[in-house]
């Protein structure tokens, strides 16, 4: 494996494990420096990371960010995604109450499950691929749920709930944005 392939594999593994963006960049910089030092000393990349890059990346992620912290981050970011989906669902109706139906739940669960599966397998989806997933998976599941369960509202969700669902993920988004900005400011100077 080349150094670039090792760095890409490690980045993918760390992002999958929920390591924050700032830590991922710092870890990549450190690993890149170690790989260059090994290369300068006449050693191979395998001397640095071992035979299995994924095992190396996983052990470093566990040491860097314990499972409880990574799980909390993923739950909070999942809450942010759910809140965003809810907010988007209110907009076309211009209402302060959303009737939550089985087809609405089925649509978003299907899209979420397929998107997560594809992201874990291939990396991030482009916007076009995301729309494709929505049309190819979400719409048939929504129609099926509508036929099986009907279009009756399961419950009504007031708009004031959405900020409380969005709130847990905001600190993580802000921290990632600040880390990205400081990295860009540091790289420019």
Coordinates of N, CA, C and O in Angstrom, one line a residue:
X1 N 0.8 -1.2 0.0 CA 0.0 0.0 0.0 C 0.9 1.2 0.0 O 1.9 1.3 0.7
X2 N 0.4 2.2 -0.7 CA 1.2 3.5 -0.7 C 0.8 4.3 0.5 O -0.2 4.0 1.2
X3 N 1.5 5.3 0.8 CA 1.2 6.2 2.0 C -0.1 6.8 1.8 O -0.9 7.0 2.8
X4 N -0.5 7.3 0.6 CA -1.8 7.9 0.3 C -2.9 6.9 0.6 O -3.9 7.3 1.2
X5 N -2.7 5.7 0.2 CA -3.8 4.7 0.4 C -3.9 4.4 1.9 O -5.0 4.2 2.4
X6 N -2.8 4.3 2.6 CA -2.9 4.1 4.1 C -3.6 5.3 4.8 O -4.5 5.1 5.6
X7 N -3.3 6.5 4.4 CA -3.9 7.7 5.0 C -5.4 7.7 4.6 O -6.2 8.0 5.5
X8 N -5.8 7.3 3.4 CA -7.2 7.3 3.0 C -7.9 6.2 3.8 O -9.1 6.4 4.3
X9 N -7.3 5.0 4.0 CA -8.0 4.0 4.8 C -8.1 4.4 6.2 O -9.2 4.1 6.8
X10 N -7.1 5.0 6.8 CA -7.2 5.5 8.2 C -8.3 6.5 8.3 O -9.1 6.5 9.3
X11 N -8.3 7.5 7.4 CA -9.3 8.6 7.5 C -10.7 8.0 7.4 O -11.6 8.3 8.2
X12 N -11.0 7.1 6.5 CA -12.3 6.4 6.4 C -12.6 5.7 7.7 O -13.8 5.8 8.2
X13 N -11.7 5.0 8.2 CA -12.0 4.2 9.5 C -12.3 5.2 10.6 O -13.2 4.9 11.4
X14 N -11.5 6.2 10.8 CA -11.7 7.2 11.9 C -13.0 7.9 11.7 O -13.7 8.1 12.7
X15 N -13.4 8.3 10.5 CA -14.7 9.0 10.3 C -15.8 8.0 10.6 O -16.8 8.4 11.2
X16 N -15.7 6.8 10.2 CA -16.7 5.8 10.5 C -16.9 5.6 12.0 O -18.0 5.4 12.5
X17 N -15.8 5.6 12.7 CA -15.9 5.4 14.1 C -16.3 6.7 14.9 O -16.3 6.7 16.1
X18 N -16.5 7.8 14.2 CA -17.1 9.0 14.9 C -16.0 9.8 15.5 O -16.3 10.7 16.4
X19 N -14.7 9.7 15.1 CA -13.7 10.6 15.6 C -14.0 12.0 15.0 O -14.2 12.1 13.8
X20 N -13.9 13.0 15.8 CA -14.2 14.4 15.3 C -13.2 14.8 14.2 O -12.1 14.3 14.2
X21 N -13.7 15.8 13.4 CA -12.9 16.2 12.2 C -11.5 16.8 12.6 O -10.5 16.5 12.0
X22 N -11.5 17.6 13.7 CA -10.2 18.1 14.1 C -9.2 17.0 14.5 O -8.0 17.1 14.2
X23 N -9.7 16.0 15.3 CA -8.8 14.9 15.7 C -8.4 14.1 14.5 O -7.2 13.7 14.4
X24 N -9.3 13.9 13.5 CA -8.9 13.1 12.3 C -7.8 13.9 11.6 O -6.8 13.2 11.2
X25 N -7.9 15.2 11.4 CA -6.9 15.9 10.7 C -5.5 15.8 11.5 O -4.5 15.7 10.9
X26 N -5.6 16.0 12.8 CA -4.4 15.9 13.6 C -3.7 14.5 13.5 O -2.5 14.4 13.4
X27 N -4.6 13.5 13.6 CA -4.1 12.1 13.5 C -3.5 11.9 12.1 O -2.4 11.2 12.0
X28 N -4.1 12.4 11.0 CA -3.6 12.2 9.7 C -2.2 12.9 9.5 O -1.3 12.4 8.9
X29 N -2.1 14.1 10.1 CA -0.8 14.8 10.0 C 0.3 14.1 10.7 O 1.4 13.9 10.2
X30 N -0.1 13.5 11.9 CA 0.9 12.8 12.7 C 1.3 11.5 12.0 O 2.5 11.2 11.9
X31 N 0.3 10.8 11.4 CA 0.6 9.5 10.7 C 1.4 9.8 9.5 O 2.4 9.1 9.2
X32 N 1.1 10.9 8.8 CA 1.8 11.2 7.6 C 3.3 11.5 7.9 O 4.2 11.1 7.2
X33 N 3.5 12.2 9.0 CA 4.9 12.5 9.4 C 5.7 11.2 9.7 O 6.8 11.1 9.4
X34 N 5.0 10.3 10.4 CA 5.6 9.0 10.8 C 6.0 8.2 9.5 O 7.0 7.6 9.4
X35 N 5.0 8.2 8.6 CA 5.3 7.5 7.3 C 6.4 8.1 6.5 O 7.3 7.4 6.0
X36 N 6.5 9.4 6.5 CA 7.6 10.1 5.8 C 9.0 9.8 6.5 O 10.0 9.6 5.8
X37 N 8.9 9.9 7.8 CA 10.2 9.6 8.6 C 10.6 8.1 8.3 O 11.8 7.9 8.2
X38 N 9.7 7.2 8.3 CA 10.0 5.8 8.0 C 10.6 5.7 6.6 O 11.6 4.9 6.4
X39 N 10.0 6.3 5.7 CA 10.5 6.3 4.3 C 11.9 6.8 4.2 O 12.7 6.3 3.5
X40 N 12.1 8.0 4.9 CA 13.5 8.6 4.9 C 14.5 7.7 5.5 O 15.7 7.7 5.2
X41 N 14.1 6.8 6.5 CA 15.0 5.9 7.2 C 15.1 4.6 6.5 O 15.8 3.7 7.0
X42 N 14.4 4.5 5.3 CA 14.6 3.2 4.6 C 13.6 2.1 5.0 O 13.8 1.0 4.7
X43 N 12.7 2.5 5.9 CA 11.7 1.5 6.3 C 10.4 1.6 5.5 O 10.2 2.6 4.8
X44 N 9.6 0.6 5.6 CA 8.3 0.5 4.8 C 7.2 1.1 5.7 O 7.3 1.2 6.9
X45 N 6.1 1.4 5.0 CA 4.9 1.8 5.7 C 4.4 0.7 6.6 O 3.8 1.0 7.7
X46 N 4.6 -0.5 6.2 CA 4.2 -1.7 7.1 C 4.9 -1.7 8.4 O 4.3 -2.1 9.4
X47 N 6.1 -1.2 8.4 CA 6.8 -1.1 9.7 C 6.1 -0.1 10.7 O 6.3 -0.2 11.9
X48 N 5.4 0.9 10.1 CA 4.7 1.9 11.0 C 3.3 1.4 11.4 O 3.0 1.4 12.6
X49 N 2.6 0.9 10.4 CA 1.2 0.5 10.7 C 0.9 -1.0 10.9 O -0.2 -1.3 11.4
X50 N 1.9 -1.8 10.6 CA 1.7 -3.2 10.7 C 1.0 -3.8 9.5 O 0.9 -3.1 8.5
X51 N 0.7 -5.1 9.5 CA 0.1 -5.8 8.4 C -1.3 -5.3 8.0 O -1.7 -5.3 6.9
X52 N -2.1 -5.0 9.0 CA -3.5 -4.7 8.8 C -3.8 -3.2 9.2 O -3.8 -2.8 10.3
X53 N -4.0 -2.4 8.2 CA -4.2 -1.0 8.3 C -5.5 -0.7 9.1 O -5.5 0.2 10.0
X54 N -6.5 -1.5 8.9 CA -7.8 -1.2 9.6 C -7.6 -1.5 11.1 O -8.2 -0.8 11.9
X55 N -6.9 -2.5 11.4 CA -6.7 -2.8 12.9 C -5.9 -1.7 13.5 O -6.2 -1.3 14.6
X56 N -4.9 -1.2 12.8 CA -4.1 -0.1 13.3 C -5.0 1.1 13.5 O -4.9 1.8 14.6
X57 N -5.8 1.5 12.5 CA -6.6 2.6 12.6 C -7.7 2.5 13.7 O -7.9 3.4 14.5
X58 N -8.2 1.3 13.8 CA -9.2 1.1 14.9 C -8.6 1.2 16.3 O -9.2 1.8 17.2
X59 N -7.4 0.7 16.5 CA -6.8 0.8 17.8 C -6.4 2.2 18.1 O -6.6 2.7 19.3
X60 N -6.0 3.0 17.1 CA -5.7 4.4 17.4 C -7.0 5.2 17.7 O -7.0 6.1 18.5
X61 N -8.0 4.9 17.0 CA -9.3 5.6 17.2 C -9.8 5.3 18.6 O -10.3 6.2 19.3
X62 N -9.7 4.0 19.1 CA -10.1 3.7 20.4 C -9.3 4.4 21.5 O -9.8 4.9 22.5
X63 N -8.0 4.5 21.2 CA -7.1 5.2 22.2 C -7.4 6.7 22.2 O -7.3 7.4 23.2
X64 N -7.7 7.3 21.0 CA -7.9 8.7 20.9 C -9.2 9.2 21.4 O -9.4 10.2 22.0
X65 N -10.3 8.4 21.0 CA -11.6 8.8 21.4 C -12.3 7.5 21.9 O -12.7 6.6 21.1
X66 N -12.6 7.4 23.2 CA -13.2 6.2 23.8 C -14.6 6.0 23.2 O -15.2 7.0 22.7
X67 N -15.1 4.8 23.2 CA -16.4 4.4 22.6 C -17.5 5.3 23.1 O -18.3 5.8 22.4
X68 N -17.5 5.6 24.4 CA -18.6 6.3 25.0 C -18.7 7.7 24.4 O -19.7 8.2 24.1
X69 N -17.5 8.4 24.2 CA -17.5 9.7 23.6 C -17.9 9.7 22.1 O -18.6 10.5 21.7
X70 N -17.4 8.7 21.4 CA -17.8 8.5 20.0 C -19.2 8.2 19.8 O -19.9 8.8 19.0
X71 N -19.8 7.4 20.7 CA -21.2 7.0 20.6 C -22.1 8.3 20.9 O -23.1 8.5 20.3
X72 N -21.7 9.0 21.9 CA -22.4 10.3 22.3 C -22.4 11.2 21.1 O -23.4 11.8 20.7
X73 N -21.3 11.4 20.4 CA -21.2 12.3 19.3 C -22.1 11.8 18.1 O -22.8 12.6 17.5
X74 N -22.1 10.5 17.9 CA -22.9 10.0 16.8 C -24.4 10.1 17.1 O -25.2 10.4 16.3
X75 N -24.8 9.9 18.4 CA -26.2 10.1 18.8 C -26.6 11.5 18.6 O -27.7 11.8 18.1
X76 N -25.8 12.4 19.0 CA -26.1 13.9 18.9 C -26.2 14.3 17.5 O -27.1 15.1 17.1
X77 N -25.3 13.8 16.6 CA -25.3 14.2 15.2 C -26.5 13.5 14.5 O -27.1 14.1 13.6
X78 N -26.9 12.3 15.0 CA -28.1 11.7 14.5 C -29.3 12.5 14.9 O -30.3 12.6 14.1
X79 N -29.3 13.0 16.1 CA -30.4 13.9 16.5 C -30.5 15.1 15.6 O -31.6 15.6 15.3
X80 N -29.4 15.7 15.3 CA -29.3 16.9 14.4 C -29.9 16.5 13.0 O -30.7 17.3 12.5
X81 N -29.6 15.3 12.5 CA -30.1 14.9 11.2 C -31.6 14.7 11.3 O -32.3 15.2 10.4
X82 N -32.1 14.1 12.4 CA -33.5 13.9 12.5 C -34.2 15.2 12.6 O -35.3 15.4 12.0
X83 N -33.7 16.2 13.4 CA -34.3 17.5 13.5 C -34.3 18.2 12.2 O -35.3 18.9 11.8
X84 N -33.3 18.1 11.4 CA -33.3 18.7 10.0 C -34.3 18.1 9.1 O -35.0 18.8 8.4
X85 N -34.5 16.8 9.2 CA -35.5 16.1 8.4 C -36.9 16.6 8.8 O -37.8 16.9 8.0
X86 N -37.1 16.7 10.1 CA -38.4 17.2 10.6 C -38.7 18.6 10.2 O -39.8 18.9 9.7
X87 N -37.7 19.5 10.3 CA -37.8 20.8 9.8 C -38.2 20.9 8.3 O -39.1 21.7 7.9
X88 N -37.5 20.1 7.5 CA -37.8 20.1 6.1 C -39.2 19.6 5.9 O -39.9 20.0 4.9
X89 N -39.7 18.7 6.7 CA -41.1 18.2 6.5 C -42.1 19.2 6.8 O -43.2 19.2 6.3
X90 N -41.8 20.2 7.7 CA -42.8 21.3 8.0 C -42.9 22.3 6.9 O -43.9 22.9 6.6
X91 N -41.8 22.5 6.2 CA -41.7 23.6 5.2 C -42.7 23.6 4.1 O -43.4 24.6 3.8
X92 N -42.9 22.4 3.4 CA -43.9 22.5 2.3 C -45.3 22.7 2.7 O -46.1 23.2 2.0
X93 N -45.6 22.4 4.0 CA -47.0 22.6 4.5 C -47.3 23.9 5.1 O -48.4 24.3 5.4
X94 N -46.2 24.7 5.4 CA -46.3 26.0 6.1 C -47.3 25.9 7.3 O -48.2 26.6 7.4
X95 N -46.9 25.0 8.2 CA -47.8 24.8 9.3 C -46.9 24.7 10.6 O -45.7 24.5 10.5
X96 N -47.5 24.8 11.7 CA -46.8 24.6 13.0 C -47.0 23.2 13.6 O -46.5 23.0 14.7
X97 N -47.8 22.4 12.9 CA -48.0 21.0 13.4 C -47.8 20.1 12.2 O -48.2 20.4 11.1
X98 N -47.2 19.0 12.5 CA -46.9 18.0 11.5 C -47.6 16.7 11.8 O -47.4 16.2 12.9
X99 N -48.4 16.2 10.9 CA -49.1 14.9 11.1 C -48.1 13.9 10.7 O -47.7 13.8 9.5
X100 N -47.6 13.1 11.7 CA -46.7 12.0 11.4 C -47.4 10.8 11.0 O -48.2 10.2 11.8
X101 N -47.2 10.3 9.8 CA -47.9 9.1 9.3 C -46.9 8.0 9.1 O -45.6 8.2 9.2
X102 N -47.4 6.8 9.0 CA -46.5 5.6 8.8 C -45.7 5.7 7.5 O -44.5 5.4 7.5
X103 N -46.3 6.3 6.5 CA -45.5 6.5 5.2 C -44.3 7.4 5.4 O -43.3 7.3 4.8
X104 N -44.5 8.5 6.2 CA -43.5 9.5 6.4 C -42.3 8.8 7.2 O -41.2 9.0 6.8
X105 N -42.7 8.1 8.2 CA -41.7 7.4 9.0 C -40.9 6.3 8.1 O -39.7 6.3 8.1
X106 N -41.7 5.5 7.4 CA -41.1 4.5 6.5 C -40.1 5.1 5.5 O -39.1 4.6 5.2
X107 N -40.6 6.3 4.9 CA -39.8 7.0 3.9 C -38.4 7.3 4.5 O -37.4 7.0 3.9
X108 N -38.4 8.0 5.6 CA -37.1 8.5 6.1 C -36.3 7.4 6.7 O -35.1 7.5 6.7
X109 N -36.9 6.4 7.3 CA -36.1 5.3 7.9 C -35.5 4.5 6.7 O -34.3 4.1 6.8
X110 N -36.2 4.3 5.6 CA -35.6 3.6 4.5 C -34.4 4.3 3.9 O -33.4 3.8 3.6
X111 N -34.6 5.6 3.7 CA -33.5 6.5 3.1 C -32.4 6.5 4.1 O -31.2 6.3 3.7
X112 N -32.6 6.6 5.4 CA -31.5 6.7 6.3 C -30.8 5.3 6.4 O -29.5 5.3 6.4
X113 N -31.5 4.2 6.4 CA -30.8 2.9 6.5 C -30.0 2.7 5.2 O -28.8 2.2 5.4
X114 N -30.5 2.9 4.1 CA -29.7 2.7 2.8 C -28.5 3.7 2.7 O -27.4 3.3 2.4
X115 N -28.8 4.9 3.1 CA -27.7 5.9 3.0 C -26.6 5.5 4.0 O -25.4 5.5 3.6
X116 N -26.9 5.1 5.2 CA -25.9 4.7 6.2 C -25.1 3.5 5.6 O -23.9 3.4 5.7
X117 N -25.9 2.5 5.1 CA -25.2 1.3 4.6 C -24.3 1.6 3.4 O -23.1 1.1 3.4
X118 N -24.7 2.5 2.5 CA -23.8 2.9 1.4 C -22.6 3.7 1.9 O -21.5 3.5 1.3
X119 N -22.9 4.6 2.8 CA -21.7 5.4 3.3 C -20.7 4.5 4.0 O -19.5 4.8 3.9
X120 N -21.1 3.5 4.8 CA -20.2 2.6 5.4 C -19.4 1.8 4.4 O -18.3 1.5 4.6
X121 N -20.1 1.5 3.3 CA -19.5 0.6 2.3 C -18.6 1.4 1.4 O -17.5 0.9 1.0
X122 N -19.1 2.5 0.9 CA -18.4 3.2 -0.2 C -17.8 4.6 0.2 O -17.2 5.2 -0.6
X123 N -18.1 5.1 1.3 CA -17.8 6.5 1.6 C -18.9 7.4 1.4 O -20.1 7.0 1.4
X124 N -18.7 8.7 1.3 CA -19.8 9.6 1.3 C -20.5 9.6 -0.1 O -19.9 9.4 -1.1
X125 N -21.8 9.9 -0.1 CA -22.6 9.9 -1.3 C -22.6 11.4 -1.8 O -22.6 12.3 -1.1
X126 N -22.6 11.5 -3.1 CA -22.8 12.8 -3.7 C -24.2 13.2 -3.6 O -25.1 12.4 -3.3
X127 N -24.5 14.5 -3.9 CA -25.9 15.0 -3.9 C -26.8 14.2 -4.8 O -27.9 13.8 -4.5
X128 N -26.3 13.9 -6.0 CA -27.1 13.2 -7.0 C -27.3 11.8 -6.6 O -28.4 11.3 -6.7
X129 N -26.3 11.1 -6.0 CA -26.5 9.8 -5.5 C -27.5 9.8 -4.3 O -28.3 8.9 -4.2
X130 N -27.5 10.8 -3.5 CA -28.4 10.9 -2.4 C -29.9 11.0 -2.9 O -30.8 10.4 -2.4
X131 N -30.1 11.8 -3.9 CA -31.4 12.0 -4.5 C -31.8 10.6 -5.1 O -33.0 10.2 -5.1
X132 N -30.9 10.0 -5.8 CA -31.2 8.6 -6.4 C -31.6 7.6 -5.3 O -32.6 6.9 -5.5
X133 N -30.9 7.6 -4.2 CA -31.4 6.7 -3.1 C -32.8 7.1 -2.6 O -33.6 6.2 -2.4
X134 N -33.0 8.4 -2.5 CA -34.4 8.8 -2.1 C -35.5 8.4 -3.0 O -36.5 7.9 -2.6
X135 N -35.2 8.5 -4.3 CA -36.2 8.1 -5.3 C -36.3 6.6 -5.5 O -37.4 6.0 -5.5
X136 N -35.2 5.9 -5.5 CA -35.2 4.4 -5.7 C -35.6 3.6 -4.5 O -36.2 2.6 -4.7
X137 N -35.4 4.1 -3.3 CA -35.7 3.4 -2.1 C -36.8 4.0 -1.3 O -37.8 3.3 -0.9
X138 N -36.7 5.3 -1.1 CA -37.7 5.9 -0.2 C -39.1 6.0 -0.8 O -40.1 5.7 -0.1
X139 N -39.2 6.3 -2.1 CA -40.6 6.4 -2.6 C -41.3 5.1 -2.7 O -42.5 5.0 -2.2
X140 N -40.7 4.0 -3.1 CA -41.4 2.7 -3.1 C -41.8 2.2 -1.7 O -42.9 1.7 -1.4
X141 N -40.9 2.5 -0.7 CA -41.2 2.1 0.7 C -42.4 3.0 1.2 O -43.3 2.5 1.9
X142 N -42.4 4.2 0.8 CA -43.5 5.1 1.3 C -44.8 4.7 0.7 O -45.8 4.6 1.4
X143 N -44.8 4.3 -0.6 CA -46.1 3.9 -1.2 C -46.5 2.5 -0.6 O -47.7 2.4 -0.3
X144 N -45.6 1.6 -0.3 CA -45.9 0.4 0.3 C -46.5 0.6 1.7 O -47.5 0.0 2.1
X145 N -45.9 1.5 2.5 CA -46.4 1.8 3.8 C -47.8 2.4 3.7 O -48.7 2.1 4.6
X146 N -48.0 3.2 2.8 CA -49.3 3.9 2.6 C -50.4 2.8 2.3 O -51.5 2.9 2.8
X147 N -50.0 1.9 1.4 CA -51.0 0.8 1.1 C -51.3 -0.1 2.2 O -52.4 -0.6 2.4
X148 N -50.2 -0.4 3.0 CA -50.4 -1.4 4.1 C -51.1 -0.8 5.4 O -51.9 -1.4 6.0
X149 N -50.7 0.4 5.7 CA -51.1 1.1 6.9 C -52.2 2.1 6.7 O -53.0 2.4 7.5
X150 N -52.1 2.8 5.6 CA -53.0 3.9 5.3 C -52.3 5.2 5.6 O -51.2 5.3 6.0
X151 N -53.1 6.3 5.4 CA -52.6 7.6 5.5 C -53.0 8.4 6.7 O -53.0 9.6 6.8
X152 N -53.4 7.6 7.7 CA -53.9 8.2 9.0 C -52.7 8.7 9.8 O -51.7 8.1 9.8
X153 N -52.9 9.8 10.5 CA -51.8 10.4 11.3 C -51.6 9.5 12.5 O -52.6 9.1 13.2
X154 N -50.4 9.1 12.8 CA -50.1 8.3 14.0 C -50.1 9.2 15.2 O -50.6 8.9 16.3
X155 N -49.5 10.4 15.0 CA -49.5 11.5 16.1 C -49.2 12.8 15.4 O -48.7 12.9 14.3
X156 N -49.4 13.9 16.1 CA -49.1 15.2 15.6 C -47.9 15.8 16.4 O -47.9 15.7 17.6
X157 N -47.0 16.3 15.7 CA -45.8 16.9 16.3 C -45.8 18.4 16.1 O -45.7 18.9 15.0
X158 N -45.8 19.1 17.2 CA -45.7 20.6 17.1 C -44.3 21.1 16.7 O -43.3 20.4 17.0
X159 N -44.3 22.2 16.0 CA -43.0 22.8 15.5 C -42.0 23.1 16.7 O -40.8 23.0 16.5
X160 N -42.5 23.4 17.8 CA -41.6 23.8 18.9 C -40.7 22.6 19.4 O -39.7 22.8 20.1
X161 N -41.0 21.4 19.0 CA -40.2 20.2 19.4 C -38.9 20.2 18.6 O -37.9 19.7 19.1
X162 N -38.9 20.7 17.3 CA -37.8 20.6 16.5 C -36.5 21.2 17.0 O -35.4 20.6 17.0
X163 N -36.5 22.4 17.6 CA -35.3 22.9 18.2 C -34.7 22.1 19.3 O -33.5 21.9 19.4
X164 N -35.5 21.4 20.0 CA -35.0 20.5 21.1 C -34.4 19.2 20.5 O -33.5 18.7 21.1
X165 N -34.8 18.8 19.3 CA -34.2 17.7 18.6 C -32.9 18.1 17.9 O -31.9 17.4 17.9
X166 N -32.9 19.3 17.4 CA -31.7 19.9 16.8 C -30.5 20.2 17.8 O -29.4 20.0 17.5
X167 N -30.9 20.6 18.9 CA -30.0 21.2 19.9 C -28.8 20.3 20.3 O -27.6 20.8 20.3
X168 N -29.0 19.0 20.5 CA -27.8 18.2 21.0 C -26.7 18.1 19.9 O -25.5 18.0 20.3
X169 N -27.0 18.2 18.6 CA -25.9 18.1 17.6 C -25.2 19.4 17.3 O -24.1 19.4 16.8
X170 N -25.8 20.6 17.7 CA -25.2 21.8 17.3 C -23.8 22.1 17.9 O -22.9 22.6 17.2
X171 N -23.5 21.7 19.2 CA -22.1 21.9 19.7 C -21.1 21.1 18.8 O -20.0 21.7 18.6
X172 N -21.4 20.0 18.4 CA -20.5 19.2 17.6 C -20.2 19.8 16.2 O -19.1 19.9 15.7
X173 N -21.3 20.3 15.6 CA -21.2 21.0 14.3 C -20.3 22.3 14.5 O -19.4 22.5 13.7
X174 N -20.6 23.0 15.5 CA -19.8 24.3 15.7 C -18.4 24.0 16.0 O -17.5 24.7 15.5
X175 N -18.1 22.9 16.8 CA -16.7 22.5 17.0 C -16.0 22.1 15.8 O -14.8 22.5 15.5
X176 N -16.7 21.4 14.9 CA -16.1 20.9 13.6 C -15.8 22.1 12.7 O -14.8 22.2 12.1
X177 N -16.8 23.1 12.7 CA -16.6 24.3 11.9 C -15.4 25.1 12.4 O -14.6 25.6 11.6
X178 N -15.3 25.3 13.7 CA -14.2 26.1 14.2 C -12.9 25.4 13.9 O -11.9 26.1 13.6
X179 N -12.8 24.1 14.1 CA -11.6 23.3 13.8 C -11.2 23.5 12.3 O -10.0 23.7 12.0
X180 N -12.2 23.4 11.5 CA -11.9 23.5 10.0 C -11.4 25.0 9.7 O -10.5 25.2 9.0
X181 N -12.0 26.0 10.3 CA -11.6 27.4 10.1 C -10.2 27.6 10.6 O -9.4 28.2 10.0
X182 N -9.9 27.1 11.8 CA -8.6 27.3 12.4 C -7.5 26.6 11.6 O -6.4 27.1 11.4
X183 N -7.9 25.4 11.0 CA -6.9 24.7 10.1 C -6.7 25.5 8.9 O -5.5 25.6 8.4
X184 N -7.8 26.1 8.3 CA -7.6 26.9 7.1 C -6.8 28.1 7.4 O -6.0 28.6 6.6
X185 N -7.1 28.8 8.5 CA -6.4 30.0 8.9 C -4.9 29.7 9.1 O -4.0 30.5 8.8
X186 N -4.7 28.6 9.8 CA -3.3 28.2 10.1 C -2.5 27.8 8.8 O -1.3 28.0 8.7
X187 N -3.2 27.2 7.8 CA -2.6 26.8 6.6 C -2.3 27.9 5.7 O -1.4 27.9 4.9
X188 N -3.1 29.0 5.8 CA -2.9 30.2 5.0 C -1.7 31.0 5.4 O -1.1 31.7 4.6
X189 N -1.4 31.0 6.7 CA -0.3 31.9 7.2 C 1.0 31.3 7.2 O 1.7 30.8 6.5

